JSON list of C-alpha atoms in Angstrom, two decimals:
[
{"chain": "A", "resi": 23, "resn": "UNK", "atom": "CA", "xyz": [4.45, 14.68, -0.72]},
{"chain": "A", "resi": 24, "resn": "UNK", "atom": "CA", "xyz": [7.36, 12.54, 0.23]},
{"chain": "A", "resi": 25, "resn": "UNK", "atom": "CA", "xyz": [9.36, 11.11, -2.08]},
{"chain": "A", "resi": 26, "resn": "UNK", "atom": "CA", "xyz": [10.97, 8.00, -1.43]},
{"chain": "A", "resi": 27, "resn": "UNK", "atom": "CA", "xyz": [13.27, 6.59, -3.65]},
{"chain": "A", "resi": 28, "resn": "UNK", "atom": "CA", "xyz": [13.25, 2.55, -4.11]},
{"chain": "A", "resi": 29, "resn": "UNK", "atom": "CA", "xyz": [16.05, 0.31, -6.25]},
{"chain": "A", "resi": 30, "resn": "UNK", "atom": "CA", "xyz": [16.91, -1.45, -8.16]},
{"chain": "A", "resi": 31, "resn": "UNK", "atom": "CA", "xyz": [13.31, -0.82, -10.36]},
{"chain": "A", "resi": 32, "resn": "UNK", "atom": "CA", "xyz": [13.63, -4.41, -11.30]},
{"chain": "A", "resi": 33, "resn": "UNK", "atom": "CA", "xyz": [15.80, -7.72, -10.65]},
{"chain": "A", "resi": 34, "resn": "UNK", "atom": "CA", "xyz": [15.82, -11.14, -12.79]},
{"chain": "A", "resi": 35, "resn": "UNK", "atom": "CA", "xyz": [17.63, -13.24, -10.59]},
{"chain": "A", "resi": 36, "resn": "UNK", "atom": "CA", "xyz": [18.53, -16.98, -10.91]},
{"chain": "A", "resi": 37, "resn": "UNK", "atom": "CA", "xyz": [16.72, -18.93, -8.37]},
{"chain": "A", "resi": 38, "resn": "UNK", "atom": "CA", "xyz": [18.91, -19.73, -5.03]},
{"chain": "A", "resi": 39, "resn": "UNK", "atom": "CA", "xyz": [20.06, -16.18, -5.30]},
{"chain": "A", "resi": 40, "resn": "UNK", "atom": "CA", "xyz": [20.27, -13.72, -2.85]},
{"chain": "A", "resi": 41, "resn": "UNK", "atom": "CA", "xyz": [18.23, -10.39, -3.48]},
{"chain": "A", "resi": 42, "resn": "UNK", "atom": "CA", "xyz": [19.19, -6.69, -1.77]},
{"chain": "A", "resi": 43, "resn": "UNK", "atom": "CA", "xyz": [16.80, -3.99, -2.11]},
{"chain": "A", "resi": 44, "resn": "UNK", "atom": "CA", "xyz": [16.48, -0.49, -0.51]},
{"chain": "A", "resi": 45, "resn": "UNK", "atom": "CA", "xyz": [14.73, 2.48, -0.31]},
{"chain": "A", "resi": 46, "resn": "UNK", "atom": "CA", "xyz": [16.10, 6.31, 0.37]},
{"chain": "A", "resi": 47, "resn": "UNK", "atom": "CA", "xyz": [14.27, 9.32, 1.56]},
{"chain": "A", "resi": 48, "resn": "UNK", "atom": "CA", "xyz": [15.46, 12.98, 2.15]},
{"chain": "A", "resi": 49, "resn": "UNK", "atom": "CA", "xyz": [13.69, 12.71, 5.26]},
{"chain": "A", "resi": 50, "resn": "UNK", "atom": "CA", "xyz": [13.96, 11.10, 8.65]},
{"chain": "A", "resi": 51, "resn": "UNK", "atom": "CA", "xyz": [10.79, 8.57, 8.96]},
{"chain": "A", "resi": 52, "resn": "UNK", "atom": "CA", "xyz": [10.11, 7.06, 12.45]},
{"chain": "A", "resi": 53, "resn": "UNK", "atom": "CA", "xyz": [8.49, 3.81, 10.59]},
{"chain": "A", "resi": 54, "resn": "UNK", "atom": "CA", "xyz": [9.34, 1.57, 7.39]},
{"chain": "A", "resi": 55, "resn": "UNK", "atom": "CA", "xyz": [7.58, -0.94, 6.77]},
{"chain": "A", "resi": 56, "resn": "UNK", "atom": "CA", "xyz": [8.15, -3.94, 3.63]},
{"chain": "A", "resi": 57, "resn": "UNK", "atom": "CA", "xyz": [5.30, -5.35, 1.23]},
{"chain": "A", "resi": 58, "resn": "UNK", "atom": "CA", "xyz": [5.24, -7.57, -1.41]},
{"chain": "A", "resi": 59, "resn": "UNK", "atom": "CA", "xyz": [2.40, -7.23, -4.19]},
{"chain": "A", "resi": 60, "resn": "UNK", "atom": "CA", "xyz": [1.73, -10.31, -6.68]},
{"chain": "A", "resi": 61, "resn": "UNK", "atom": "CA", "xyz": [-0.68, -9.30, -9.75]},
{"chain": "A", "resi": 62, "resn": "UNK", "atom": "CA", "xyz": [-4.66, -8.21, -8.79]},
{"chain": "A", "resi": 63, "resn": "UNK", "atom": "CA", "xyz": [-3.73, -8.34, -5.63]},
{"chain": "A", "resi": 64, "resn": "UNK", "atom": "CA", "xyz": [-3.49, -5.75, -2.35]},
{"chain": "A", "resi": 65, "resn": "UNK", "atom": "CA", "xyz": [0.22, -5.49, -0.91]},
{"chain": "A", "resi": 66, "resn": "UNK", "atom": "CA", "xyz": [0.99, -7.99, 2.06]},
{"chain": "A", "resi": 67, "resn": "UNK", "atom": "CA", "xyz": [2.84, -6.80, 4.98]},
{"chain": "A", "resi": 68, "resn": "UNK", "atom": "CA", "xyz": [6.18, -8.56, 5.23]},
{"chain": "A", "resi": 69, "resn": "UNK", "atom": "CA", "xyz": [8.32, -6.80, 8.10]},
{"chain": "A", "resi": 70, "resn": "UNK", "atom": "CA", "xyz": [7.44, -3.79, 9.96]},
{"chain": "A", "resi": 71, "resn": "UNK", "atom": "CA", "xyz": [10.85, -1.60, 11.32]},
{"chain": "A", "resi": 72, "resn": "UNK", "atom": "CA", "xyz": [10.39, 1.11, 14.00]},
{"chain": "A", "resi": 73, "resn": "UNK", "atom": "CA", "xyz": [13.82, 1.88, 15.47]},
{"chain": "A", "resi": 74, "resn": "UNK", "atom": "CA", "xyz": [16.55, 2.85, 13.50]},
{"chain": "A", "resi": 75, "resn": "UNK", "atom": "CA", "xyz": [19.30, 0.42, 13.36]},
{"chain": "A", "resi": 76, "resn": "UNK", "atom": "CA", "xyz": [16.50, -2.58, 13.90]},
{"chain": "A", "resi": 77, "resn": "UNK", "atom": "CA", "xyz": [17.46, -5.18, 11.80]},
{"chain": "A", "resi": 78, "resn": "UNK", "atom": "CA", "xyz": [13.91, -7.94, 11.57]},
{"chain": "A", "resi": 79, "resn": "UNK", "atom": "CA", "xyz": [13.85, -11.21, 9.82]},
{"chain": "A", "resi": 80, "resn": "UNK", "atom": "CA", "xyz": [10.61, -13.20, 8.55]},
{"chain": "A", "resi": 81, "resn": "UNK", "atom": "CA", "xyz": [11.85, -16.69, 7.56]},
{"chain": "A", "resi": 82, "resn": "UNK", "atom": "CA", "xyz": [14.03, -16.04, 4.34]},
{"chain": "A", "resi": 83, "resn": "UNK", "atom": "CA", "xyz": [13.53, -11.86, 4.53]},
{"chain": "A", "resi": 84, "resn": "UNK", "atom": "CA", "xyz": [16.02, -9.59, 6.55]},
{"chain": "A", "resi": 85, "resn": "UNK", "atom": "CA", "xyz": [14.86, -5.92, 6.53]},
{"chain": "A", "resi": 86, "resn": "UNK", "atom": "CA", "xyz": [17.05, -3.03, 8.35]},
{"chain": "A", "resi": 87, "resn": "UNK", "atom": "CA", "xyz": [16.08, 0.62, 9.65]},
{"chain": "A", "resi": 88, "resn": "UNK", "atom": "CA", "xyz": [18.89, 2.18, 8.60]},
{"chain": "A", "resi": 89, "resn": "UNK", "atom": "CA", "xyz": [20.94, 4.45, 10.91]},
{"chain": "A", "resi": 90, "resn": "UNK", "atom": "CA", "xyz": [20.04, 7.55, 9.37]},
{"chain": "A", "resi": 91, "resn": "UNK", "atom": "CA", "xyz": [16.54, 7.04, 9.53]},
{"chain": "A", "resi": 92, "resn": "UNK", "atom": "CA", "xyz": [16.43, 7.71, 5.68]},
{"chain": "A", "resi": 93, "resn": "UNK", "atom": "CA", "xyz": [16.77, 4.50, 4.28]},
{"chain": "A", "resi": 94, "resn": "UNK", "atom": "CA", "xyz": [15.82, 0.99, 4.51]},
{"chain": "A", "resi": 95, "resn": "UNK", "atom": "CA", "xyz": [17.10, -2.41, 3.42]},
{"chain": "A", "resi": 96, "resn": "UNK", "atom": "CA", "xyz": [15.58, -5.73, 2.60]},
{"chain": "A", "resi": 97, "resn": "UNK", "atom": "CA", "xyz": [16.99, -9.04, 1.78]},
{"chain": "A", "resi": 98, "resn": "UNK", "atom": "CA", "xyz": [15.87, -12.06, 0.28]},
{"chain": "A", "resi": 99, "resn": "UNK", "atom": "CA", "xyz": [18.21, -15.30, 0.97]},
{"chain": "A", "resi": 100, "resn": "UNK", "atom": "CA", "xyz": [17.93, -18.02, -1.49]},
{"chain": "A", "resi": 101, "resn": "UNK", "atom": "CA", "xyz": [15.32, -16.93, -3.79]},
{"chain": "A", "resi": 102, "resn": "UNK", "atom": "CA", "xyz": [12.99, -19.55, -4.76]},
{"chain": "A", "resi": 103, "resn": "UNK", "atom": "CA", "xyz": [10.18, -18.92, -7.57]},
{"chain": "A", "resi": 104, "resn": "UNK", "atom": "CA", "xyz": [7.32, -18.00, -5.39]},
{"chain": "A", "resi": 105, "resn": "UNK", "atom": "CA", "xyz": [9.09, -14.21, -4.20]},
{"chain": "A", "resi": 106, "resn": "UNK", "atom": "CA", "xyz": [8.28, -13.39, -7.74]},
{"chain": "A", "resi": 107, "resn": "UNK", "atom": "CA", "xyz": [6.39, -9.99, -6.59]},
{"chain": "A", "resi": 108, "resn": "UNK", "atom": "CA", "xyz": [6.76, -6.24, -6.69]},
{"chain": "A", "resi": 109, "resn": "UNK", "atom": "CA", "xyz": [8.23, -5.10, -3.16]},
{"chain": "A", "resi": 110, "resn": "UNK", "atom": "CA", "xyz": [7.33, -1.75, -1.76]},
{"chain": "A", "resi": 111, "resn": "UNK", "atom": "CA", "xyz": [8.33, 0.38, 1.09]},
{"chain": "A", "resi": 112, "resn": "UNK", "atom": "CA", "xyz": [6.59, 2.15, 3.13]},
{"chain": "A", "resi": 113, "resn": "UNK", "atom": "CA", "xyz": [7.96, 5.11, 5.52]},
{"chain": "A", "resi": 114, "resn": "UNK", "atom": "CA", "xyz": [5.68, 7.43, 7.89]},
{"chain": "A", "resi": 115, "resn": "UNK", "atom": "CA", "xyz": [7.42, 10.49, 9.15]},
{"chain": "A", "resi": 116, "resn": "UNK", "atom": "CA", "xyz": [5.85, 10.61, 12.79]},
{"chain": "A", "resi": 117, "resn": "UNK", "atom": "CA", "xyz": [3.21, 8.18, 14.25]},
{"chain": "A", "resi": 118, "resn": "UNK", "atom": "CA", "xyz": [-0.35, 9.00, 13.50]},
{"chain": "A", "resi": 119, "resn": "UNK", "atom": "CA", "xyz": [0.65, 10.04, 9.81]},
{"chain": "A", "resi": 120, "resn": "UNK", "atom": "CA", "xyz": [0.10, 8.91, 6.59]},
{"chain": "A", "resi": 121, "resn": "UNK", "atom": "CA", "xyz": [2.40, 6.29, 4.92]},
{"chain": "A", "resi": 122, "resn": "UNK", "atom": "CA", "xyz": [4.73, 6.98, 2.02]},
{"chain": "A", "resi": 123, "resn": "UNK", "atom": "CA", "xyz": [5.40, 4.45, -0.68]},
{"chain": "A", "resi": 124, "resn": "UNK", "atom": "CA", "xyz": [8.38, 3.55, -2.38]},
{"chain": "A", "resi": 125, "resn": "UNK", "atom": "CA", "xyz": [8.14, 3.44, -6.51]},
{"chain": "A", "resi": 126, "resn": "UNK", "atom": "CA", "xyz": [8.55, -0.94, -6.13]},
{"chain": "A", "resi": 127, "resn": "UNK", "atom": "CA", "xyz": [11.40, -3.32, -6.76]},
{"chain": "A", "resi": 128, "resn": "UNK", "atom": "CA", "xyz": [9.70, -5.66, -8.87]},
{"chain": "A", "resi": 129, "resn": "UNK", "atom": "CA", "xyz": [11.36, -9.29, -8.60]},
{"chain": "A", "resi": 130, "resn": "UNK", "atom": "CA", "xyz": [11.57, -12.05, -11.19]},
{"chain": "A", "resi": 131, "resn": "UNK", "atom": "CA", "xyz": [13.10, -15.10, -10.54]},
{"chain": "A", "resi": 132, "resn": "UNK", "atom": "CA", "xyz": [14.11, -17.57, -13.06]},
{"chain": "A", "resi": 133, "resn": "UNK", "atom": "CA", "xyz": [14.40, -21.52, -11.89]},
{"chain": "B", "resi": 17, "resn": "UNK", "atom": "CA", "xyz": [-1.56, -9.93, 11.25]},
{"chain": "B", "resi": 18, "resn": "UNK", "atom": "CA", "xyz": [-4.70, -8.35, 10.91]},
{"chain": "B", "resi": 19, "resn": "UNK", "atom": "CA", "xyz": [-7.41, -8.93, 8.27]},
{"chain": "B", "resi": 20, "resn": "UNK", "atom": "CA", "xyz": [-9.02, -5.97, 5.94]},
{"chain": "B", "resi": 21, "resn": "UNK", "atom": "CA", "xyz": [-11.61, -7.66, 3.52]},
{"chain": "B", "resi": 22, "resn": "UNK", "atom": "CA", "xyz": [-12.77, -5.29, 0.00]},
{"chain": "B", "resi": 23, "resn": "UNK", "atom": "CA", "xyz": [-15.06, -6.40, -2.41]},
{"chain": "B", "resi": 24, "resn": "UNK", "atom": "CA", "xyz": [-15.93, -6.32, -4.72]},
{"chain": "B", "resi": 25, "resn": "UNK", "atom": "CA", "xyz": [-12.59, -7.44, -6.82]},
{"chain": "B", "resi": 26, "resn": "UNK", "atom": "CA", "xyz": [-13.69, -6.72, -9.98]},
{"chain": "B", "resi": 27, "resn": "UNK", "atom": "CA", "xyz": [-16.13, -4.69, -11.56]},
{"chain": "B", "resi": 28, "resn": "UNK", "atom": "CA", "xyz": [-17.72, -3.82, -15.17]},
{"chain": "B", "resi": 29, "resn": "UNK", "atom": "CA", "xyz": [-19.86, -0.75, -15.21]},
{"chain": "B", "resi": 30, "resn": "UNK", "atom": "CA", "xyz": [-21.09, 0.79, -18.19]},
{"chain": "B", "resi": 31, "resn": "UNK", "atom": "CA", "xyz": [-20.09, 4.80, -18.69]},
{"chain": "B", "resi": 32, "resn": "UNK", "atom": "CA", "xyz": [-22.23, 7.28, -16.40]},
{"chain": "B", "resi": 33, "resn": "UNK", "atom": "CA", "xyz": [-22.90, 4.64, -13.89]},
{"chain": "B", "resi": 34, "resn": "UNK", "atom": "CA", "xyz": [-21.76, 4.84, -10.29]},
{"chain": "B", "resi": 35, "resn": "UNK", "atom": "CA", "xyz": [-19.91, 2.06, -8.38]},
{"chain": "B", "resi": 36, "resn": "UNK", "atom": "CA", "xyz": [-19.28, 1.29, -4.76]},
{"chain": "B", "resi": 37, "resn": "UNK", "atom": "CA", "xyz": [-16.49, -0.34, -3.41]},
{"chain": "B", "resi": 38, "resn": "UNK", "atom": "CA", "xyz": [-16.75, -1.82, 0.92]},
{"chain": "B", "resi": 39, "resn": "UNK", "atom": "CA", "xyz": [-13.86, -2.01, 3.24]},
{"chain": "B", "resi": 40, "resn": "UNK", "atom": "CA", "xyz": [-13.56, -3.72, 6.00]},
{"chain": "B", "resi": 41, "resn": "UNK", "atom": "CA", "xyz": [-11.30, -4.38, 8.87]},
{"chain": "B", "resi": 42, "resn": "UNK", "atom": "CA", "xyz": [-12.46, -7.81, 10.44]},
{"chain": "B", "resi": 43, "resn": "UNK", "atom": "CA", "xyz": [-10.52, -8.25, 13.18]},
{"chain": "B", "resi": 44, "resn": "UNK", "atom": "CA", "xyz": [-9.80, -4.73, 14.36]},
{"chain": "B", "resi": 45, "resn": "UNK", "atom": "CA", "xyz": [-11.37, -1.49, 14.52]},
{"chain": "B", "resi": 46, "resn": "UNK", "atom": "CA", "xyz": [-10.05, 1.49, 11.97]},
{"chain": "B", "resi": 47, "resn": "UNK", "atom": "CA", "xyz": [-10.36, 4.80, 13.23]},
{"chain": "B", "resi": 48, "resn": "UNK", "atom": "CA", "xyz": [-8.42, 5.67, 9.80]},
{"chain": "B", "resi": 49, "resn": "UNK", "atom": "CA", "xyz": [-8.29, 4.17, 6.43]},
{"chain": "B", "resi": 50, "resn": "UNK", "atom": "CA", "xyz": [-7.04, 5.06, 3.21]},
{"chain": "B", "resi": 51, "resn": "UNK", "atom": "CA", "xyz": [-7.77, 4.27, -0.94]},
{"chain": "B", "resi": 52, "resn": "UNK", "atom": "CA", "xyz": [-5.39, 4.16, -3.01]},
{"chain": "B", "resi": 53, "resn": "UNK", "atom": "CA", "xyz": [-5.52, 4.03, -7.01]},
{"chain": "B", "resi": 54, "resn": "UNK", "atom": "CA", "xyz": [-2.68, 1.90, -9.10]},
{"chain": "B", "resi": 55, "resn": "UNK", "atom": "CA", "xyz": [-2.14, 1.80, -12.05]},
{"chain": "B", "resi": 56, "resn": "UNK", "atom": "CA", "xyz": [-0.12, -1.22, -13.75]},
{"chain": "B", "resi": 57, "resn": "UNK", "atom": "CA", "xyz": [3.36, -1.67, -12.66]},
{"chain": "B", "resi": 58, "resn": "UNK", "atom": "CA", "xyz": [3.44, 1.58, -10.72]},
{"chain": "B", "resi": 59, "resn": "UNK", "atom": "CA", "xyz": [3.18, 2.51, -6.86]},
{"chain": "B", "resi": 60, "resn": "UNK", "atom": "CA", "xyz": [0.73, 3.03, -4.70]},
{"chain": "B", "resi": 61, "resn": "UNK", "atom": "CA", "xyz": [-1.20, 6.88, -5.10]},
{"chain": "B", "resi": 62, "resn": "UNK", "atom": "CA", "xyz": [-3.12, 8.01, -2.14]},
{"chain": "B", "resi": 63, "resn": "UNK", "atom": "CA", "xyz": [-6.21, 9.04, -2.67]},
{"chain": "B", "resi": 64, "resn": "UNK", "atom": "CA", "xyz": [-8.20, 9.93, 0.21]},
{"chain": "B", "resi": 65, "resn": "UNK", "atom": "CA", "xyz": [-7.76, 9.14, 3.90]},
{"chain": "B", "resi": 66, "resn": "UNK", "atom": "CA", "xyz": [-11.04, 8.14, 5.61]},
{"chain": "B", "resi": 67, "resn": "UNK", "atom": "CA", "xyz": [-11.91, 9.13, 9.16]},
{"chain": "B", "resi": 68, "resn": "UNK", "atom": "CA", "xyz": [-14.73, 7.32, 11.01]},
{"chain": "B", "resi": 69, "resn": "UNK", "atom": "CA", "xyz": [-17.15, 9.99, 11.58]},
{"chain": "B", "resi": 70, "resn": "UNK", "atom": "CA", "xyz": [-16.02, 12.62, 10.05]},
{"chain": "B", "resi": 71, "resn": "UNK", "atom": "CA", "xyz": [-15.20, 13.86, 6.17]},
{"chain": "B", "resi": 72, "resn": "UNK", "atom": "CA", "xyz": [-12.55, 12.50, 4.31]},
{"chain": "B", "resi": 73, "resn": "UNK", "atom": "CA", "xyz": [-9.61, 14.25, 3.88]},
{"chain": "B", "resi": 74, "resn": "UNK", "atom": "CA", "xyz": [-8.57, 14.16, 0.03]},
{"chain": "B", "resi": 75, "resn": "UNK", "atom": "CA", "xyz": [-4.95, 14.42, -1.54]},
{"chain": "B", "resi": 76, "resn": "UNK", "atom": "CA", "xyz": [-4.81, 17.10, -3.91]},
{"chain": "B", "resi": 77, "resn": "UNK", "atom": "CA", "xyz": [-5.86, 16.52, -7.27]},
{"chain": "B", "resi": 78, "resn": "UNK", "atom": "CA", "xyz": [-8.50, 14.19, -5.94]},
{"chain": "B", "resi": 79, "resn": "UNK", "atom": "CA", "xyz": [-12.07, 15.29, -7.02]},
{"chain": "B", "resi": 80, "resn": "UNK", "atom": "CA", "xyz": [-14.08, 14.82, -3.48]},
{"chain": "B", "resi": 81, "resn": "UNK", "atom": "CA", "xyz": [-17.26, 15.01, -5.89]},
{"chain": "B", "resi": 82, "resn": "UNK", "atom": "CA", "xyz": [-16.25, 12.18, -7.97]},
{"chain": "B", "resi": 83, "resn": "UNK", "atom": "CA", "xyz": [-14.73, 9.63, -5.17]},
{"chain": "B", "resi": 84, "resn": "UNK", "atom": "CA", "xyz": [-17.34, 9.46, -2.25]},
{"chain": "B", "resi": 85, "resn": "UNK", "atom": "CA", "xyz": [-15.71, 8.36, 0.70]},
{"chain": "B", "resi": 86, "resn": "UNK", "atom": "CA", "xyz": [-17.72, 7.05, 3.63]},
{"chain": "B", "resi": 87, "resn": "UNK", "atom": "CA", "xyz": [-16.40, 5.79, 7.26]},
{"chain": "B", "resi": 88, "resn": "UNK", "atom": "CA", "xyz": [-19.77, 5.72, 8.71]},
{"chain": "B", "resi": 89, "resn": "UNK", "atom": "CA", "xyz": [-18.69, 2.75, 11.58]},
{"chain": "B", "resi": 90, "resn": "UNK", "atom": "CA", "xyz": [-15.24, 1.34, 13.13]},
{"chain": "B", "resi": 91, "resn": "UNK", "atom": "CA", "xyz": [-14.66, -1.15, 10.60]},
{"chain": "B", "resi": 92, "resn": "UNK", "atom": "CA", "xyz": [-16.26, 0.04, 7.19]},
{"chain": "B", "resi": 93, "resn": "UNK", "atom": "CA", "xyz": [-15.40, 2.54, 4.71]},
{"chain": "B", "resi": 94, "resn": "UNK", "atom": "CA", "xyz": [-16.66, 3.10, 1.94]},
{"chain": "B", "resi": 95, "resn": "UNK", "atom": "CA", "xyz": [-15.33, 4.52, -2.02]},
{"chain": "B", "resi": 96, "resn": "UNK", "atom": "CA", "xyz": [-18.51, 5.47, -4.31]},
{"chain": "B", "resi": 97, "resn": "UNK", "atom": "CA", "xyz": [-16.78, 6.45, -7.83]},
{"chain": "B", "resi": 98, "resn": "UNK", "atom": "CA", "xyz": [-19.67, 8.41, -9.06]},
{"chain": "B", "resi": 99, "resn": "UNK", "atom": "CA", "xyz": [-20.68, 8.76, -13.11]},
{"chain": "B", "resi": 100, "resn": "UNK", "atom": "CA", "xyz": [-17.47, 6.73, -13.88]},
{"chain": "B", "resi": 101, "resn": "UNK", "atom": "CA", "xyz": [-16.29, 7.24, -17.02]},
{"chain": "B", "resi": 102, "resn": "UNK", "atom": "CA", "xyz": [-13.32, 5.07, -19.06]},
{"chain": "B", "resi": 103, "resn": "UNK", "atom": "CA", "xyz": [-11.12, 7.15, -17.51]},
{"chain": "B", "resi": 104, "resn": "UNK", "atom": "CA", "xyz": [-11.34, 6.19, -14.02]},
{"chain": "B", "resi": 105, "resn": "UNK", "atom": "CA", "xyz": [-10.93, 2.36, -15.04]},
{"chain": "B", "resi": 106, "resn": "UNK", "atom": "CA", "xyz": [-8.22, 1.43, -12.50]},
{"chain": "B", "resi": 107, "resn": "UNK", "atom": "CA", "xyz": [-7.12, -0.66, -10.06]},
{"chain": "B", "resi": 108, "resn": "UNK", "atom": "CA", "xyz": [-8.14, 0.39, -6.34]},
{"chain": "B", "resi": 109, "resn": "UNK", "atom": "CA", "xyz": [-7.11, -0.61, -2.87]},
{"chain": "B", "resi": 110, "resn": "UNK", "atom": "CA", "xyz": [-8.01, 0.49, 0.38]},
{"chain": "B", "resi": 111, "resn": "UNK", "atom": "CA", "xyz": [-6.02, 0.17, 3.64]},
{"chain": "B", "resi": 112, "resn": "UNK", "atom": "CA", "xyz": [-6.45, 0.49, 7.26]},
{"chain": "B", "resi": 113, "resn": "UNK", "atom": "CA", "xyz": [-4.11, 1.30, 9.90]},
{"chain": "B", "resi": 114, "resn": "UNK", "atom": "CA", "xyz": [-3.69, -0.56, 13.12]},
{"chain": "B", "resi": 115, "resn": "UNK", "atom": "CA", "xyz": [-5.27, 2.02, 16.03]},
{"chain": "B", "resi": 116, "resn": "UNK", "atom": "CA", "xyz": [-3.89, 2.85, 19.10]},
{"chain": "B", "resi": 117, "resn": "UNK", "atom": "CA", "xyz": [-0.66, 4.72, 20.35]},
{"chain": "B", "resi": 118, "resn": "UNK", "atom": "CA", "xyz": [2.13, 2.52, 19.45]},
{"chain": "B", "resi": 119, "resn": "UNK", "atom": "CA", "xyz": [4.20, 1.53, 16.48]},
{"chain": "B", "resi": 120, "resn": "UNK", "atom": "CA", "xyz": [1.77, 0.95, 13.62]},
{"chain": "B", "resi": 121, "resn": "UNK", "atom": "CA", "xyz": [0.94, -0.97, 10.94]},
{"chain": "B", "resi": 122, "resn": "UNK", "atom": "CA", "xyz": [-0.75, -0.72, 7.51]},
{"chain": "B", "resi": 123, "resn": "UNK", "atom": "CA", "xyz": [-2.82, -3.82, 6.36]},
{"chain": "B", "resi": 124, "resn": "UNK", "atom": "CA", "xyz": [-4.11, -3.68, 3.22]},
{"chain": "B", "resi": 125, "resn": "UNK", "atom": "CA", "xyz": [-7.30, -4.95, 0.47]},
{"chain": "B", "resi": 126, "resn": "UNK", "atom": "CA", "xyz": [-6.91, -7.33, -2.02]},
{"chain": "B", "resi": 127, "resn": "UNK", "atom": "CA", "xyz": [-7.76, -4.44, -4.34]},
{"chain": "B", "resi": 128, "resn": "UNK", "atom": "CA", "xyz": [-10.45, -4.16, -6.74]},
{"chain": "B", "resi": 129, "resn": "UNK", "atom": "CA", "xyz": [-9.96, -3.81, -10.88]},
{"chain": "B", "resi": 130, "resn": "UNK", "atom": "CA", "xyz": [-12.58, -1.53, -12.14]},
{"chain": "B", "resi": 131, "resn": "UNK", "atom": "CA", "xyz": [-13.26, -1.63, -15.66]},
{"chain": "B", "resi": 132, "resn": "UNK", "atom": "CA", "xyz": [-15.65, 0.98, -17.09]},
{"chain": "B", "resi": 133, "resn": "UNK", "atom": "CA", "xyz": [-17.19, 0.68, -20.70]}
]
């Protein structure tokens, strides 16, 4: 399978910080799409991306396509306690495939 | 965005027994879902994809025998862990993908923790 490659594995971050995250592939992917996962709980869709280049914000989350179509970016501007989480990605080669996941950016922040 | 509903979220079975897990899309129909097995603090590993009306289509490694997977309608699909054993304690979540042609989406369970004694 496809291995996508997600850092930093883990951030402690002050609260009010900013957070950048990203995921590589050695593959071009057509879709990326960002979760967050909080403990017992299923991932929740944050941004979907489907044009490289695309850069998509959801309140206090910025997420790019990169260029390349191998990577992918997400921000987090002033982090407040609640985006404690671990943050996947999610990349699917060609529509109508399965989705690869990223190996999670889990986020702790401290108030 | 759209709503997929599993249940149960956590389950006790003794050894040898079998379990079922339901998932449901409420507000769309899934022509494809997918389980997924997590352990702590690690990604998501697919499982299984599940294809309304036909047979699942298992990643390798996967025991077909083991993890029943039934799509029987648009908006259900089933996982039936059969003679679980400690082992196969685990946390599973399903997920189904938005249908049609265009960009799509991947909405997920909350998951369900499966403890077996």
């Amino acid at each position: 399978g496809q291995q996508l490659n997600q850092s930093p594995q883990s951030m402690f971050i002050q609260e009010g910080e900013d957070v950048s995250m990203n995921c590589t592939s050695s593959s071009i992917f057509n879709t990326w799409l960002w979760y967050k996962q909080e403990p017992g709980e299923g991932p929740v869709l944050l941004i979907a991306l489907y044009k490289a280049g695309e850069l998509t914000s959801n309140g206090r989350l910025t997420a790019q396509f990169g260029i390349t179509r191998k990577d992918s970016f997400l921000n987090i501007s002033a982090s407040i306690p609640s985006d404690v989480g671990i943050y996947f990605c999610a990349g699917q080669l060609t529509t109508g495939n399965q989705f690869y996941f990223g190996t999670g950016t889990s986020l702790t922040v401290i108030p | 965005g759209a709503v997929v509903s599993q249940h149960p979220s956590r389950v006790i079975c003794k050894s040898g027994t079998s379990v079922k897990i339901e998932c449901r899309s409420l507000d769309f129909q899934a022509t494809t879902m997918f389980w997924y097995r997590q352990f702590p603090k690690k990604s998501l590993m697919l499982m299984a994809t599940s294809n309304e009306g036909s047979k699942a289509t298992y990643e390798q490694g996967v025991e077909k025998d083991k993890f029943l997977i039934n799509h029987a309608s648009l908006t259900l699909s089933t996982l039936t862990v059969t003679s679980a054993h400690p082992e196969d304690s685990s946390f599973y979540i399903c997920s189904a993908r938005t249908p049609g042609l265009g960009p799509e989406k991947l909405f997920f369970g909350s998951g369900t923790q499966l403890s077996v004694l």
